[in-house]
Coordinates of C-alpha atoms in Angstrom, one line a residue:
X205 CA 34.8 -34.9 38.2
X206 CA 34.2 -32.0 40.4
X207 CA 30.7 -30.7 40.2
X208 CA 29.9 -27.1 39.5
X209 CA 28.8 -24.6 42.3
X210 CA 25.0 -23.5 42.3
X211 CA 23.8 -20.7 44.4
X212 CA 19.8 -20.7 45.1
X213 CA 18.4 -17.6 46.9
X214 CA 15.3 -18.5 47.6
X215 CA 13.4 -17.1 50.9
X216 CA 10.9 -20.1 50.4
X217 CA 12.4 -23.1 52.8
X218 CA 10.3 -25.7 51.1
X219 CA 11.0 -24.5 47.5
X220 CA 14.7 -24.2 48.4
X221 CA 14.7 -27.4 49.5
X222 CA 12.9 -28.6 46.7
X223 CA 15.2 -27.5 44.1
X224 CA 18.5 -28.2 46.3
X225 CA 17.4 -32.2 46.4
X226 CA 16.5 -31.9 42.2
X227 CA 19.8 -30.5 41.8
X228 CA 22.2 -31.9 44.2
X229 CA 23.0 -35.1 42.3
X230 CA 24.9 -32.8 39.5
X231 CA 26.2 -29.5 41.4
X232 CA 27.6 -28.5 44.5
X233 CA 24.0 -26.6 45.9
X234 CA 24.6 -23.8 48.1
X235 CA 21.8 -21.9 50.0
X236 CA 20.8 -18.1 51.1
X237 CA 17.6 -17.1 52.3
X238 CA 18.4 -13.4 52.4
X239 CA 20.0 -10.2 50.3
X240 CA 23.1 -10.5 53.1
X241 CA 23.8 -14.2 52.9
X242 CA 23.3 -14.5 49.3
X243 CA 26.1 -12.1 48.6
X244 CA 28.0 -13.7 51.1
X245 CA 28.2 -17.1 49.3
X246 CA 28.4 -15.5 46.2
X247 CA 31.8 -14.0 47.3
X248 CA 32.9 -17.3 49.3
X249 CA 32.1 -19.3 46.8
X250 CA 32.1 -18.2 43.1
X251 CA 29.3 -20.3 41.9
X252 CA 29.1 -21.2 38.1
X253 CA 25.5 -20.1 38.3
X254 CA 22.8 -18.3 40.6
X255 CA 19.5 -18.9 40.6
X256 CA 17.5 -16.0 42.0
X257 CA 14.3 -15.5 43.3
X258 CA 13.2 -11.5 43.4
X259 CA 10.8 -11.4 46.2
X260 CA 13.3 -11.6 49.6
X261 CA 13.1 -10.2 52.8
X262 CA 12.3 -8.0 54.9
X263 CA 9.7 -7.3 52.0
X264 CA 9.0 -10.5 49.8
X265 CA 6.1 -9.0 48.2
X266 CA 8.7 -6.4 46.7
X267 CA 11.0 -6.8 43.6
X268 CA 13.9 -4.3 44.8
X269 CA 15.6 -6.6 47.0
X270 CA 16.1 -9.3 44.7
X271 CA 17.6 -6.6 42.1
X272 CA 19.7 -5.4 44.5
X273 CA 21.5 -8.2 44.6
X274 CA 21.4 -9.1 41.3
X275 CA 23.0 -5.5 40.7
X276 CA 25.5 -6.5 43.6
X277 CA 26.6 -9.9 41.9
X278 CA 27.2 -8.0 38.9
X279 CA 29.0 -5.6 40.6
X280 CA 31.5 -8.2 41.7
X281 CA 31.4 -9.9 38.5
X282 CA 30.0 -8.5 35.3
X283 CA 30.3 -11.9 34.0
X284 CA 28.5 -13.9 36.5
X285 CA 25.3 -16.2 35.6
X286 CA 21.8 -14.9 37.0
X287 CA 18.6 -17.2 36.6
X288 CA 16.0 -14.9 38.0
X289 CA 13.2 -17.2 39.0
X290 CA 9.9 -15.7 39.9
X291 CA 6.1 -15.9 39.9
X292 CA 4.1 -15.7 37.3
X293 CA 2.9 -12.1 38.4
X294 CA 6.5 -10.5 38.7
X295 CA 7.1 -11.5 34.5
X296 CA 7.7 -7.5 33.9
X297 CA 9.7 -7.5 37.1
X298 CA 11.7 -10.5 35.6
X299 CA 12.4 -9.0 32.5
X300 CA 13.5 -5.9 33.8
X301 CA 16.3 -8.0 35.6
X302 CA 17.3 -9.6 32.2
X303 CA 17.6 -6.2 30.8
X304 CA 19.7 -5.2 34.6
X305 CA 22.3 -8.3 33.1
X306 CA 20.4 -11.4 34.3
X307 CA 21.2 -14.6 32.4
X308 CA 17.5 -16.0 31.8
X309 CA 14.0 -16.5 34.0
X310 CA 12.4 -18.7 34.9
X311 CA 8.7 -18.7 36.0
X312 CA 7.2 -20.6 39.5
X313 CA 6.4 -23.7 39.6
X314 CA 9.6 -24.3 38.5
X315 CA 9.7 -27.2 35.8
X316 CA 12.5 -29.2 37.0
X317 CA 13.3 -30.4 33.3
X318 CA 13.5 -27.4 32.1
X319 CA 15.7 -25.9 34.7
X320 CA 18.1 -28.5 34.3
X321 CA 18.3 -27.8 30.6
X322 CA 18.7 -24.3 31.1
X323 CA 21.5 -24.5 33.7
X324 CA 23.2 -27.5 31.4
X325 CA 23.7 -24.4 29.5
X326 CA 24.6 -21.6 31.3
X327 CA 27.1 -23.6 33.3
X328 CA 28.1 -24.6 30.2
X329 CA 28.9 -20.8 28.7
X330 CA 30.2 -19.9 32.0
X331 CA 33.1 -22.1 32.0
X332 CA 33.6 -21.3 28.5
X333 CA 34.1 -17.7 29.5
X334 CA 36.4 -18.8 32.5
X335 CA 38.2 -20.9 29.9
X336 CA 38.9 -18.0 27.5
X337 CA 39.7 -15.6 30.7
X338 CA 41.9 -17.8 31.6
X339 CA 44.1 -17.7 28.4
X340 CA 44.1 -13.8 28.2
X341 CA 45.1 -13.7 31.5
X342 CA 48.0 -16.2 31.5
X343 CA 46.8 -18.6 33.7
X344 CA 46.6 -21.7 31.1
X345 CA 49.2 -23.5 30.5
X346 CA 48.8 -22.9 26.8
X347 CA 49.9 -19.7 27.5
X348 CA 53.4 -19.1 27.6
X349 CA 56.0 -16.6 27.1
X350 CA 53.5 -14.4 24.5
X351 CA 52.8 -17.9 22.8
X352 CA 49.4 -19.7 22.5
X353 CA 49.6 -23.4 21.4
X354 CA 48.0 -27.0 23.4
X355 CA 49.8 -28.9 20.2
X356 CA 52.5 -31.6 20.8
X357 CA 54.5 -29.4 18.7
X358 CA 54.1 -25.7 20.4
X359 CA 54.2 -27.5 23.6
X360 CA 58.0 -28.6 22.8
X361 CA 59.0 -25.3 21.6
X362 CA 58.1 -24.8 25.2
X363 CA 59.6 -27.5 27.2
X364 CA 63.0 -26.1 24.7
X365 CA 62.7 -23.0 25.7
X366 CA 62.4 -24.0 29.3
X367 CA 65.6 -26.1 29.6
X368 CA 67.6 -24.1 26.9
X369 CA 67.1 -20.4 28.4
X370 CA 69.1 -20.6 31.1
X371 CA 71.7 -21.7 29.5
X372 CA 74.2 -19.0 27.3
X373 CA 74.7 -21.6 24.2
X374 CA 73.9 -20.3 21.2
X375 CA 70.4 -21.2 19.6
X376 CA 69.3 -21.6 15.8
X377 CA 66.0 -21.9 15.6
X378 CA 64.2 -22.9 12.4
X379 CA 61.3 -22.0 10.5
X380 CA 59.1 -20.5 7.6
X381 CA 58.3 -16.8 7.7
X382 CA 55.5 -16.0 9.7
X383 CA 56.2 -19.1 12.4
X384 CA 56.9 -16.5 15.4
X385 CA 60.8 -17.2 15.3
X386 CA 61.3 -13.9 16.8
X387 CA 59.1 -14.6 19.6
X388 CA 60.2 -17.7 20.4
X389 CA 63.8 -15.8 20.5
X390 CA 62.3 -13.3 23.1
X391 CA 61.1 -15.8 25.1
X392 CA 64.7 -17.3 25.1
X393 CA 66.1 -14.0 26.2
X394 CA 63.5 -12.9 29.3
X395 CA 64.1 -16.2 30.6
X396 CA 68.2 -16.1 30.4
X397 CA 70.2 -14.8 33.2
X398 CA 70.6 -11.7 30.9
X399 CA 67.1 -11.7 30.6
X400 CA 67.1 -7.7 32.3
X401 CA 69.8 -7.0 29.1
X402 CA 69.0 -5.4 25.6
X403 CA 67.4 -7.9 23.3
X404 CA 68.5 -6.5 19.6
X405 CA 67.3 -7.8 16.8
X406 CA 68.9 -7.5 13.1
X407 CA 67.3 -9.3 10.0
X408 CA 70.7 -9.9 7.4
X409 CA 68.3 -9.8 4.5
X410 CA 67.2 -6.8 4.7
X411 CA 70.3 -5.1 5.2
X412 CA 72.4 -4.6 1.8
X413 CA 75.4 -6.5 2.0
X414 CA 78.4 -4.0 1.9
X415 CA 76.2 -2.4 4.8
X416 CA 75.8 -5.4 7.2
X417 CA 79.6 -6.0 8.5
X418 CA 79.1 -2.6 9.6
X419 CA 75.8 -2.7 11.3
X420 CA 77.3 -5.7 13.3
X421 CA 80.2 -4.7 14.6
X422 CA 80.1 -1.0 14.3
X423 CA 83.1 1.5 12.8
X424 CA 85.9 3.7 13.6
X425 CA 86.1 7.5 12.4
X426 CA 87.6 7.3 8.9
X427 CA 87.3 3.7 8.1
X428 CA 85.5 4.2 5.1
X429 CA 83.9 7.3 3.0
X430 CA 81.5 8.8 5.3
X431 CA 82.8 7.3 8.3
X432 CA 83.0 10.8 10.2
X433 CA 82.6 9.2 13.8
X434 CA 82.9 6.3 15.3
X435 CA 79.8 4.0 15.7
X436 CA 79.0 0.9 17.6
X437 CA 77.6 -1.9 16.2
X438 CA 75.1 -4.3 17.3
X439 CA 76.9 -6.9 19.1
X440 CA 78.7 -3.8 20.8
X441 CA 74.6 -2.8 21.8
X442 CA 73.5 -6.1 22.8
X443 CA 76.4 -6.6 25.6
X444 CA 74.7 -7.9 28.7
X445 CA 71.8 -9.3 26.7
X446 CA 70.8 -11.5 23.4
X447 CA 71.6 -10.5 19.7
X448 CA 68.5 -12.0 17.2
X449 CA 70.4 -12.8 14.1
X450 CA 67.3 -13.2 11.9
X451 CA 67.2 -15.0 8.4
X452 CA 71.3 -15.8 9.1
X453 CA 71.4 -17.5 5.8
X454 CA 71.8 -14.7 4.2
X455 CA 75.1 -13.6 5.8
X456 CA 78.0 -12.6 3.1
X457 CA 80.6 -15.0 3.5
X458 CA 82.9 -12.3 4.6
X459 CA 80.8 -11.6 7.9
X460 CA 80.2 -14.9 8.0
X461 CA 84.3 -15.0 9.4
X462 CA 84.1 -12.4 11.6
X463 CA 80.9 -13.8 13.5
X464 CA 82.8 -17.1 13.9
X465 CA 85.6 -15.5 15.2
X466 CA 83.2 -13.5 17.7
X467 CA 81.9 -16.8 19.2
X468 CA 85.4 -18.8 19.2
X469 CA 86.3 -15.7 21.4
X470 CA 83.7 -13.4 22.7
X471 CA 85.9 -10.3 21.6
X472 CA 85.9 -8.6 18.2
X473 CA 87.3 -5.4 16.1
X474 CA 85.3 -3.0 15.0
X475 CA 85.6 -1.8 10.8
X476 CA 88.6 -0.1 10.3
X477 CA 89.6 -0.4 14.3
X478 CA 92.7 -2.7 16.0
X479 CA 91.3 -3.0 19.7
X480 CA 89.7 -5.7 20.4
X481 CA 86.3 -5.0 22.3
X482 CA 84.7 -8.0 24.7
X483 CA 80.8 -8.5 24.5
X484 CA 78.8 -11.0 26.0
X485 CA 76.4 -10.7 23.9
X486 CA 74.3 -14.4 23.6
X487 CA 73.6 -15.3 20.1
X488 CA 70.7 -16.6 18.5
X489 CA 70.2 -16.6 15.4
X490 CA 67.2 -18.1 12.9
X491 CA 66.6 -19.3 9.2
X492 CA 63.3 -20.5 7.2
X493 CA 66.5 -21.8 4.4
X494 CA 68.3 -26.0 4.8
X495 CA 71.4 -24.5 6.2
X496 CA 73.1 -27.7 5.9
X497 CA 72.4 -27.5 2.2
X498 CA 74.2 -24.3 2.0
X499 CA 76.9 -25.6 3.8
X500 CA 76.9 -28.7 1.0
X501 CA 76.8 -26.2 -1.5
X502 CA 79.4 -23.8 -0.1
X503 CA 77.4 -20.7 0.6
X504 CA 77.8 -21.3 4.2
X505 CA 80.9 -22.2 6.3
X506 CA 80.3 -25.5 7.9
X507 CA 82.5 -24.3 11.3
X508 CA 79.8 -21.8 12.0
X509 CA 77.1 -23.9 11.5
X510 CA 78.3 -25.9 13.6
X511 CA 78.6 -22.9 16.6
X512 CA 75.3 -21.4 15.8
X513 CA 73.4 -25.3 15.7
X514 CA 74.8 -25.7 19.3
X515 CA 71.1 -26.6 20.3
X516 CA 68.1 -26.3 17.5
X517 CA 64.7 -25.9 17.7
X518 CA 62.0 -25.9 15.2
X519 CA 58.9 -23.8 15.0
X520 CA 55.9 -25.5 13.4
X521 CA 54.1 -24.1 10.8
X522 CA 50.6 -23.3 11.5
X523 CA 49.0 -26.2 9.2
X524 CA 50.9 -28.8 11.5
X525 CA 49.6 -27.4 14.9
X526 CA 46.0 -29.0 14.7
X527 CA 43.4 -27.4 16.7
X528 CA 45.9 -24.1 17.7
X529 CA 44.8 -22.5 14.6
X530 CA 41.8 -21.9 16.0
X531 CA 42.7 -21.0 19.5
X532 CA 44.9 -18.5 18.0
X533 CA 42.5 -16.7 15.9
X534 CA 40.0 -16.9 18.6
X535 CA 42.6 -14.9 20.4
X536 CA 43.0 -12.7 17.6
X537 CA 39.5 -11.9 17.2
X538 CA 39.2 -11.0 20.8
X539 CA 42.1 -8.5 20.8
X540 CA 41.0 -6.8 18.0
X541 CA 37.3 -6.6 18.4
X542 CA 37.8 -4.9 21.6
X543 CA 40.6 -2.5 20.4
X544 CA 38.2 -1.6 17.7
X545 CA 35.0 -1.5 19.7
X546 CA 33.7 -4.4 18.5
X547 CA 33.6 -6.8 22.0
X548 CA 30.6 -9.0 20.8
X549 CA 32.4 -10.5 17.6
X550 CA 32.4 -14.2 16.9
X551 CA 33.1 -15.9 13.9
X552 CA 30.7 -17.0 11.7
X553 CA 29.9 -21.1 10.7
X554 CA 32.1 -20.5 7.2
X555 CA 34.7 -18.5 8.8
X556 CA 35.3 -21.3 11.0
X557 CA 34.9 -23.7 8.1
X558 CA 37.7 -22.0 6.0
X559 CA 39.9 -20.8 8.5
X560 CA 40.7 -24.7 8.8
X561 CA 40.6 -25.6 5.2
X562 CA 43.2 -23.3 4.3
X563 CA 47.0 -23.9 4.2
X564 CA 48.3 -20.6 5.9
X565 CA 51.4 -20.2 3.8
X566 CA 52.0 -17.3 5.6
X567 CA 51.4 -18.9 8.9
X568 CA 50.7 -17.1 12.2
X569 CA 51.8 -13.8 10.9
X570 CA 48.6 -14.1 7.9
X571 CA 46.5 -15.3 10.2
X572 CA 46.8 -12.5 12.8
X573 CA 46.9 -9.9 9.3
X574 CA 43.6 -11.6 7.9
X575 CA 41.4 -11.6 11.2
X576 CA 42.7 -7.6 12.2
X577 CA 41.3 -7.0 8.9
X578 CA 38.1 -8.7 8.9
X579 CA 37.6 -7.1 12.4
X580 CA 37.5 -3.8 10.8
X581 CA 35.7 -5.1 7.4
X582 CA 32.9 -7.0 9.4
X583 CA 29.0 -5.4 9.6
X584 CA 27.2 -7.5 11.7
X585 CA 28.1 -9.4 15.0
X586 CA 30.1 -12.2 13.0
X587 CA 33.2 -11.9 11.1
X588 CA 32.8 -14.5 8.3
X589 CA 34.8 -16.2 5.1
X590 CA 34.2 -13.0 3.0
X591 CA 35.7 -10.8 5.6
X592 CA 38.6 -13.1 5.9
X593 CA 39.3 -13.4 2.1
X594 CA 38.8 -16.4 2.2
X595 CA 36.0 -17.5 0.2
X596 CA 37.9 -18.8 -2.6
X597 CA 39.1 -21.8 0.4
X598 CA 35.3 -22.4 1.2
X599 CA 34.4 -22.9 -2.5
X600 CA 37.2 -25.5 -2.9
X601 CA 35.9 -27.5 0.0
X602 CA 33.7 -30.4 -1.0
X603 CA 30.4 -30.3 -1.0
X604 CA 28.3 -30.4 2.0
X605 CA 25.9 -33.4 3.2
X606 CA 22.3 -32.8 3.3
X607 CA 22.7 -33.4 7.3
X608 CA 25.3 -30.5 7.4
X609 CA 23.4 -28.5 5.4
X610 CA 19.9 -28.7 7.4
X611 CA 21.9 -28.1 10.7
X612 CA 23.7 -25.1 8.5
X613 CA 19.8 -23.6 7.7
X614 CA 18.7 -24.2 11.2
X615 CA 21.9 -22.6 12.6
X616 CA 21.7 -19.5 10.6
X617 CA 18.0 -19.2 11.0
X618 CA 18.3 -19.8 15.4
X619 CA 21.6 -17.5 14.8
X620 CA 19.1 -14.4 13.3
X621 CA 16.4 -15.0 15.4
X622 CA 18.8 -14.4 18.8
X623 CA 20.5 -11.3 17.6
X624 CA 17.4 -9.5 16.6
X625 CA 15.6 -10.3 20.2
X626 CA 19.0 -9.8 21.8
X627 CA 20.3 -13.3 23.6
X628 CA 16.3 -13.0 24.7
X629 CA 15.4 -17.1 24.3
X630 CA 11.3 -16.7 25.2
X631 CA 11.1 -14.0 22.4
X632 CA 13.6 -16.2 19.6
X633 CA 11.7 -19.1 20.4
X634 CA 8.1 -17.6 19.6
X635 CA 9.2 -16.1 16.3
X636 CA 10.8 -19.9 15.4
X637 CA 7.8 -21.4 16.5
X638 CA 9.4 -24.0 18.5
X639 CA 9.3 -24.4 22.7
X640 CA 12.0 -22.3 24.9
X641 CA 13.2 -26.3 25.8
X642 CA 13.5 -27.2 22.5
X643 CA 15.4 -24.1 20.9
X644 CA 17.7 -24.8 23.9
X645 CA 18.5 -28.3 22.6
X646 CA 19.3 -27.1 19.3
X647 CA 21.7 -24.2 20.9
X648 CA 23.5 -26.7 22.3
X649 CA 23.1 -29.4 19.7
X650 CA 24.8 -26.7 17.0
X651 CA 27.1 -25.1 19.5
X652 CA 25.3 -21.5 19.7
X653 CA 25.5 -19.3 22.3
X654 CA 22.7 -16.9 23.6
X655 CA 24.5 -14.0 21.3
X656 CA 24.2 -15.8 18.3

């Protein structure tokens, strides 16, 4: 396992060498004696964490150097991990630089337990952050084409979308409402050949039926009352590109012909016209209904089926995608706590709790409607169950044990205690009554992070 980079910046040889040997067994330890090397390193080699010491030269005896490059780290990297260690007498000096964006402090001597606790768990937040940074950005491969998902399931939906793109075959791809069938569809098209084409999307169930044959393939002046010029339709539009026929079951059996007749030869008639027009148009259509059931039962022609079902995919529901629920509402959250101001939102213990008890029959799209709103609904720094709507879920749950109800108490108790001294673990601990070593084994014994 690859160890974690450590910067110490430390003008003391003896204590730098101290902490380097007490430290090199779990992280890659690299040194700077100075304001020029340390930010050297720093840029070189993106440590996890820094550990800081304020008094550098040319004037030890002087905070300001070792806040100018603390303010220089941060500069760089607003997210990067500062441990300001310092003597006993520069305490103000330190908590200034915790107020400036450090991480923690740390007071000489150095207890070497303690330090090892304390960067257990800011290495440990800081690779959480890169984690999550990683997903916005694209850069995990649980990101792809606008879709989040490390499930079995989602991650054939990709290796399908992968092989299948290239091709022009038709695609049905099937679904309940909500599954992201219209994104998967998209993805289809950017990665096709006429991925730089329209993509045009038409759901048949929302367009009245004596409407839709129409809407398709457009209409010649005078073809019908109304009709006073001609007008191209949607597989006329989508030449070059991809036509999204969503919900398809729905298509009257009467455009259900013409279609076929469109994909047998990739030319059609517009209503009330005799030339035949050419498009290219790729189809790919999508249905949360048994097609082959309506093909049993006659409401669907079985020869189209059949030219539509060229290669099938199915998008999970949410309920069968395991731990993506999460991910995906953790992605939510983010997006919509910064669009609304809100950056520092987390959910709460219960909202966690019911957002995996309940059965998202609406799948992806509820989930995405339900966190936007309790975005906006949410007070404090957590969005929880009764922002979400979902309290009804949590009281259906069974009960809890009395193990996961002491660790709820001490949770919500450690939880309070870091958002009114801000993150600020010296000051939390004191009110708790408990040591700074041992509040930090809780934080990480219930998952909490410095913001609460």
């Amino acid at each position: 396992m690859t160890k974690s980079k450590l910067l110490i910046v430390e003008d003391d040889v003896d204590i730098r060498t101290q902490m380097k040997w007490a430290l090199a067994n779990e992280y890659d330890v690299h040194l700077a004696g100075d304001r020029a090397s340390a930010l050297a390193a720093f840029s070189s080699i993106g440590p996890a964490v820094t550990l800081l010491d304020l008094g550098l030269p040319p004037r030890p005896n002087d905070p300001e150097e070792g806040l100018a490059v603390l303010s220089a780290i941060l500069s760089q990297d607003p997210l990067a991990k500062v441990i300001i260690v310092s003597g006993q007498g520069d305490k103000q000096n330190a908590l200034r630089a915790v107020g400036a964006g450090a991480y923690d402090f740390l007071c000489k001597p150095v207890d070497l337990d303690e330090l090892a606790l304390v960067l257990r768990r800011c290495v440990y937040l800081a690779d959480l952050e890169k984690e999550y940074r990683e997903i916005q950005h694209g850069a995990n491969a649980e990101v792809f084409e606008d879709m989040l998902g490390a499930s079995p399931q989602m991650q054939a939906v990709f290796d399908f979308v992968r092989k299948v793109a290239p091709t022009s075959a038709p695609v049905l791809i099937l679904g309940e409402n909500g599954t992201g069938k219209e994104v998967v569809a998209q993805a289809l098209h950017r990665r096709s050949a006429q991925g730089a084409g329209p993509f045009v999307a038409i759901n048949c169930s929302a367009i009245p039926e004596h409407l839709l044959e129409s809407e398709l393939f457009g209409y010649e002046k005078g073809a019908f009352t109304g009709a006073q010029a001609q007008r191209k339709g949607h597989i006329e539009s989508a030449a070059g590109g991809t036509l999204f026929l969503d919900e398809i079951g729905e298509l009257p059996a009467l455009v259900q012909v013409k279609l076929l007749r469109f994909l047998q030869e990739k030319c059609f008639q517009r209503v009330g016209g005799r030339q035949e027009i050419p498009s290219d148009a790729r189809i790919i259509a999508a249905t949360n209904r048994n097609l082959q059931e309506l093909t049993t039962s006659g409401k669907f022609r079985e020869d189209l089926y059949f030219r539509l079902a060229v290669v099938v995919v199915r998008v999970p529901p949410l309920r069968e995608r395991g731990d993506d629920m999460v991910m995906v509402a953790k992605a939510f959250l983010h997006n919509y706590a910064v669009e609304h101001a809100k950056p520092s939102l987390t959910f709460a213990p219960d909202a966690l709790r019911a957002l995996g008890a309940h059965r998202w029959p609406g799948n992806v799209r509820e989930l995405q409607n339900r966190v936007r709103r309790a975005v906006i609904m949410a007070d404090g720094k957590r969005v929880t169950a009764r922002d979400l709507e979902l309290t009804d879920t949590l009281s259906a749950l069974p009960p809890q044990t009395l193990k996961e109800a002491r660790e709820s108490v001490e949770r919500e108790l450690i939880q309070d205690a870091l958002r009114r001294h801000n993150g600020k673990i010296t000051s939390a601990a004191l009110e708790l009554g408990i040591s700074r070593p041992t509040l930090y084994e809780l934080m990480e014994k219930l998952g909490i992070g410095r913001e609460g």
